[in-house]
Tab-separated table of C-alpha atoms in Angstrom:
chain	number	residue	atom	x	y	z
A	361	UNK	CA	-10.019	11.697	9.298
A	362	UNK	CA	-6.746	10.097	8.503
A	363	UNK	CA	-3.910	12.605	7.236
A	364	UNK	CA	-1.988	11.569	4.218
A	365	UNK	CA	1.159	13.877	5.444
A	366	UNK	CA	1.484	12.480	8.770
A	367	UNK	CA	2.437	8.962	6.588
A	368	UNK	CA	4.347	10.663	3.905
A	369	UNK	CA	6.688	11.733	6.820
A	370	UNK	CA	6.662	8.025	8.589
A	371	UNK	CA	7.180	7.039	4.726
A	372	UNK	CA	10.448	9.435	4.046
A	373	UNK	CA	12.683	7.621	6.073
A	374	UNK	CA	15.338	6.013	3.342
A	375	UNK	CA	14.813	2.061	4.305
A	376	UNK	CA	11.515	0.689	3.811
A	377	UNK	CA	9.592	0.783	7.545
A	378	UNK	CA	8.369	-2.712	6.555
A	379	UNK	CA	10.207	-5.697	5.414
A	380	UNK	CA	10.348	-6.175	1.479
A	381	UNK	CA	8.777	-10.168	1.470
A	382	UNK	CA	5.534	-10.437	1.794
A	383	UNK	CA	2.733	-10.374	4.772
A	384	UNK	CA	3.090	-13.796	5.985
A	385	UNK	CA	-0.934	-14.795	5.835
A	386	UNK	CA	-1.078	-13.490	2.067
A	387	UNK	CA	0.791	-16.423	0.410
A	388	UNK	CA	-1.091	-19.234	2.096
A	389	UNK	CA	-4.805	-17.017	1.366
A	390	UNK	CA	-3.524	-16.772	-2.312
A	391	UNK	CA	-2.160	-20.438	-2.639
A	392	UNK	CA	-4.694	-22.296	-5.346
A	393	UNK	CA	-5.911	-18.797	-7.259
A	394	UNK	CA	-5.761	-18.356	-10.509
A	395	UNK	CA	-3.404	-15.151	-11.038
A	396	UNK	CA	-5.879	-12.488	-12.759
A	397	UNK	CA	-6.549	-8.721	-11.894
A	398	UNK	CA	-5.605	-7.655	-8.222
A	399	UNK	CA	-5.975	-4.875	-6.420
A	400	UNK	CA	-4.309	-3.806	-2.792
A	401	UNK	CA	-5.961	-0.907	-0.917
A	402	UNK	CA	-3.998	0.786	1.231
A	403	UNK	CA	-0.568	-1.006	-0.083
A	404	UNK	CA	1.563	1.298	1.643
A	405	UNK	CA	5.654	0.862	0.473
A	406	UNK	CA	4.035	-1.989	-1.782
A	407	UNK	CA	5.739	-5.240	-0.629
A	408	UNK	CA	2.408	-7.470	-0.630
A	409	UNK	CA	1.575	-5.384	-3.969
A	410	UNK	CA	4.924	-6.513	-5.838
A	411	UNK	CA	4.578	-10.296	-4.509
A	412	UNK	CA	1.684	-10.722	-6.159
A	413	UNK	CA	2.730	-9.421	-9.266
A	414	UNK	CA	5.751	-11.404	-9.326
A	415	UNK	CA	3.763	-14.677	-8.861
A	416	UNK	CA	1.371	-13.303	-12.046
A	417	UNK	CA	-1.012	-11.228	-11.280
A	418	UNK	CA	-1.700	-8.165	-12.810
A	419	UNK	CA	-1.842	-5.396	-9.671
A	420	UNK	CA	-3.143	-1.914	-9.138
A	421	UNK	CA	-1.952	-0.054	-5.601
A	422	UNK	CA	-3.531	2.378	-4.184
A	423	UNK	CA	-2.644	4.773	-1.394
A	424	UNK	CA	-3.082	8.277	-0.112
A	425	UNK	CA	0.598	8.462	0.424
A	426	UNK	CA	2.376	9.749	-2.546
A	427	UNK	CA	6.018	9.238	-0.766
A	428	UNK	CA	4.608	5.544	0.307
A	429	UNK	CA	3.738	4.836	-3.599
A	430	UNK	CA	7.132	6.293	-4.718
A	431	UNK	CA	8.688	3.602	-2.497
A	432	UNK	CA	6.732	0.808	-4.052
A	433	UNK	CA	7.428	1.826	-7.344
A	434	UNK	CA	11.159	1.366	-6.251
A	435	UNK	CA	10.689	-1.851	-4.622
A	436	UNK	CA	8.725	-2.955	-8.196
A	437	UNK	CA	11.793	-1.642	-10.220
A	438	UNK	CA	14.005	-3.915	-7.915
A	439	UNK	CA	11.925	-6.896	-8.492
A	440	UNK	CA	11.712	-6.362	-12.321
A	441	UNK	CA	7.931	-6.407	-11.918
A	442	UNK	CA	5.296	-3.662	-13.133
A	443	UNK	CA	2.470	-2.067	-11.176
A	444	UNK	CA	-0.279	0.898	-11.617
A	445	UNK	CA	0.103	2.781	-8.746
A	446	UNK	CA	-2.891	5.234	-7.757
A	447	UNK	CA	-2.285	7.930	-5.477
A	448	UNK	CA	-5.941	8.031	-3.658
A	449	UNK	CA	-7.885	7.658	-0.921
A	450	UNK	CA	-9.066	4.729	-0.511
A	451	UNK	CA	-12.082	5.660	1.182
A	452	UNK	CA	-13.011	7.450	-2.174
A	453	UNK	CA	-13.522	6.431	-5.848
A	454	UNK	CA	-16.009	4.691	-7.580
A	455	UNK	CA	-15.302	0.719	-7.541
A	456	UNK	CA	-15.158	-1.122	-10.492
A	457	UNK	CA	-16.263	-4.328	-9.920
A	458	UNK	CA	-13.504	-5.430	-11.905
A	459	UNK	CA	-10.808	-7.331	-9.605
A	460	UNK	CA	-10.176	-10.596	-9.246
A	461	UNK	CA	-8.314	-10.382	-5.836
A	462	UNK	CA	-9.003	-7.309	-3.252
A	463	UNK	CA	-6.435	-6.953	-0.108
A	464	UNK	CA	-6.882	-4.648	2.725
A	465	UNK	CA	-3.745	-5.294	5.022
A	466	UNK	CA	-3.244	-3.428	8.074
A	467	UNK	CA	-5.336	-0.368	7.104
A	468	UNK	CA	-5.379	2.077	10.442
A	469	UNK	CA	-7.852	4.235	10.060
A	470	UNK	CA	-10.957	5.199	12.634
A	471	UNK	CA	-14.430	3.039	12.108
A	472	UNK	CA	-15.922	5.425	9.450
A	473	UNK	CA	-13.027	5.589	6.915
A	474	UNK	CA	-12.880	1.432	8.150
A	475	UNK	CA	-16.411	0.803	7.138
A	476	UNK	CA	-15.732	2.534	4.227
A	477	UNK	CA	-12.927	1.187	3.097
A	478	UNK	CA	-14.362	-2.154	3.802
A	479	UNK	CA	-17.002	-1.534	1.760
A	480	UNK	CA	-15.286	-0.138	-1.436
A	481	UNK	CA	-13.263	-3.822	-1.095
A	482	UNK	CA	-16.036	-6.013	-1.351
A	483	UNK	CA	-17.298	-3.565	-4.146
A	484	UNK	CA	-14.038	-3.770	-6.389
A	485	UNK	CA	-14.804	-7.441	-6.821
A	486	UNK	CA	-15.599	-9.196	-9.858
A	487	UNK	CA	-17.863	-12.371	-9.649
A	488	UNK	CA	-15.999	-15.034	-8.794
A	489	UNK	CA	-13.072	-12.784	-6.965
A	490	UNK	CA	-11.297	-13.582	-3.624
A	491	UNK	CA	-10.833	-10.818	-0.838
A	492	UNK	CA	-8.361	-10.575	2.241
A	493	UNK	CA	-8.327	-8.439	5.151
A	494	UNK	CA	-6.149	-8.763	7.534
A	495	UNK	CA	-5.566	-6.209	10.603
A	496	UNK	CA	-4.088	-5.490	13.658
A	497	UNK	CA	-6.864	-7.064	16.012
A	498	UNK	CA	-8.223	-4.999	19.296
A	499	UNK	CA	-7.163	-7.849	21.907
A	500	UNK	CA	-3.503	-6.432	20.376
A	501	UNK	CA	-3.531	-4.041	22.319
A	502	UNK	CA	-3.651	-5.448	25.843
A	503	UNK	CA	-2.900	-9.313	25.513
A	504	UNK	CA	-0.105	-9.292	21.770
A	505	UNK	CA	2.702	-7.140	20.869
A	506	UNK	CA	3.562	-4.225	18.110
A	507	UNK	CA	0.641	-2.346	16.176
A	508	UNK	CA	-0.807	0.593	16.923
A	509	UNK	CA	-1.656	1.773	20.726
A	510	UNK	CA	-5.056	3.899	19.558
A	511	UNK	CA	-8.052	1.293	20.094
A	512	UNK	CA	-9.965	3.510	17.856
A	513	UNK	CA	-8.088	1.944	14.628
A	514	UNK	CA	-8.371	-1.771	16.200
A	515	UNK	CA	-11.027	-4.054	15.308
A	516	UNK	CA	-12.088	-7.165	15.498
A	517	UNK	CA	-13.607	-10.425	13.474
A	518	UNK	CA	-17.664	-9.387	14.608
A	519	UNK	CA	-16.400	-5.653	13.425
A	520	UNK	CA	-15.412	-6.842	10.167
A	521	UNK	CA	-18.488	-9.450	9.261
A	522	UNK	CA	-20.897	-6.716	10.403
A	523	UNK	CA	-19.039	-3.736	8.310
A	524	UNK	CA	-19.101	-6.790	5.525
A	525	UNK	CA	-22.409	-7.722	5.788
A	526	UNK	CA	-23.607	-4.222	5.128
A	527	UNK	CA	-21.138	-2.883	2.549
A	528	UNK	CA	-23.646	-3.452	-0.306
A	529	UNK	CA	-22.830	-6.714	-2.057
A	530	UNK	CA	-25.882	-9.091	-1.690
A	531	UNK	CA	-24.186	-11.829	-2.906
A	532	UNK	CA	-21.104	-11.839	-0.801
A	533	UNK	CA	-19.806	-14.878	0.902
A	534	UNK	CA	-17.969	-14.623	4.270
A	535	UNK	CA	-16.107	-17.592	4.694
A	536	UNK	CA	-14.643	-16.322	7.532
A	537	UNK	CA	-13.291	-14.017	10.102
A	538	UNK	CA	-11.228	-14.853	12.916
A	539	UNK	CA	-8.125	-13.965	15.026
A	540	UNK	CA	-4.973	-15.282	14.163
A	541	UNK	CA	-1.305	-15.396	15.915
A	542	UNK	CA	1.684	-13.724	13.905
A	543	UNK	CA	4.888	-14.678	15.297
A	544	UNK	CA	7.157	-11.545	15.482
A	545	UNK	CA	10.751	-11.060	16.535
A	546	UNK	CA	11.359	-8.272	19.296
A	547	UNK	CA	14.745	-6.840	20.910
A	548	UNK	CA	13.111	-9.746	23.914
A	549	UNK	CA	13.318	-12.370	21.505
A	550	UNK	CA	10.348	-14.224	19.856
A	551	UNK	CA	6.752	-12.548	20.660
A	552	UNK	CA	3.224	-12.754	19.556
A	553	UNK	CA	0.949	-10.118	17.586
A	554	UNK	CA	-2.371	-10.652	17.520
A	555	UNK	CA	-4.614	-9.910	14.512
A	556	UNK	CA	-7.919	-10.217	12.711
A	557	UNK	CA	-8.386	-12.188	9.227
A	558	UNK	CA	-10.891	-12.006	7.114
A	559	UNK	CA	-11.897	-13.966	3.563
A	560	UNK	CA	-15.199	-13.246	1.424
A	561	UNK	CA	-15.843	-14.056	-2.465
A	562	UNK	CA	-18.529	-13.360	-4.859
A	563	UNK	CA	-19.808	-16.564	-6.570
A	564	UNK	CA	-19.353	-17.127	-10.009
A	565	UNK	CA	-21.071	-16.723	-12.307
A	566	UNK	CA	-22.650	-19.420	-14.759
């Protein structure tokens, strides 16, 4: 199981360990939806999490590190933009159905807690709602660059439409799930990551 202390001490360093802007993939996936109720599992120091909510949309964070969330909540203050932030595993709790958007961005956690994180995702939707996955991909490892070395918290595009397929939403649509190049900048100049997106929605309804 994933320990929330080991991140709160990755987390305490002063300067976020991520950049502030965005996840590159997230503002073409999001391009053409209607801002409503969003929700980012595993959001980390929040920078995807405040994007959103500066472009409209009304976002809840969640994360099992509480020195992680305390960093969002700065980077929200900074941006003049206002979040619920949920201190939780996200693994755990009982979905709501309720979102509009659901993002899972570079979640690193061993296939159970994966599967079940997956699952709670496609369960927070609402009909009608849009969700995003996006992960560092297992061909990382030997062929792209960055990401963690553990191949235990890698996965792939069958991984995710099979953990997808049986999270419990009958009438989820996978509209895809593929690997996809991120172009990253290294002390060796310009290199390649390599990682795994995914996009599903619930119809909806009449």
């Amino acid at each position: 199981m994933s320990d929330p202390r080991r991140w709160d001490e990755r987390y305490s360093t002063t300067d976020l360990i991520w950049k502030s802007e965005p996840n590159q993939f997230l503002p073409p996936e999001v391009d053409g939806l209607t801002p409503g109720r969003a929700l980012d599992l595993a959001c980390g120091e929040g920078r995807n999490a405040v994007w959103l909510a500066s472009r409209g949309w009304t976002v809840t964070g969640i994360d099992f590190s509480q020195v992680g969330l305390t960093k969002a909540a700065g980077l929200a203050e900074a941006n003049d933009v206002t979040i619920e932030w949920i201190v939780e595993d996200v693994t755990a709790g009982e979905p709501t159905g309720e979102f509009d958007l659901v993002i899972v961005f570079y979640l690193q956690v061993p296939e159970p807690e994966r599967r079940a994180a997956f699952s709670r995702a496609a369960r927070e939707l609402a009909p009608g709602g849009t969700l995003l996955i996006v992960g560092h991909d297992l061909l990382n490892l030997t062929e792209g660059v960055g990401g963690p070395p553990d191949a235990a918290v890698l996965y792939g595009p069958d991984d995710v439409r099979r953990d997808l397929s049986e999270a419990g939403v009958d009438d989820l649509v996978i509209e895809r799930a593929e690997r996809v190049n991120r172009s990253v900048d290294t002390d060796n100049g310009p290199a390649v990551a390599i990682d795994c997106l995914a996009r599903a929605h619930r119809p909806a309804t009449a």
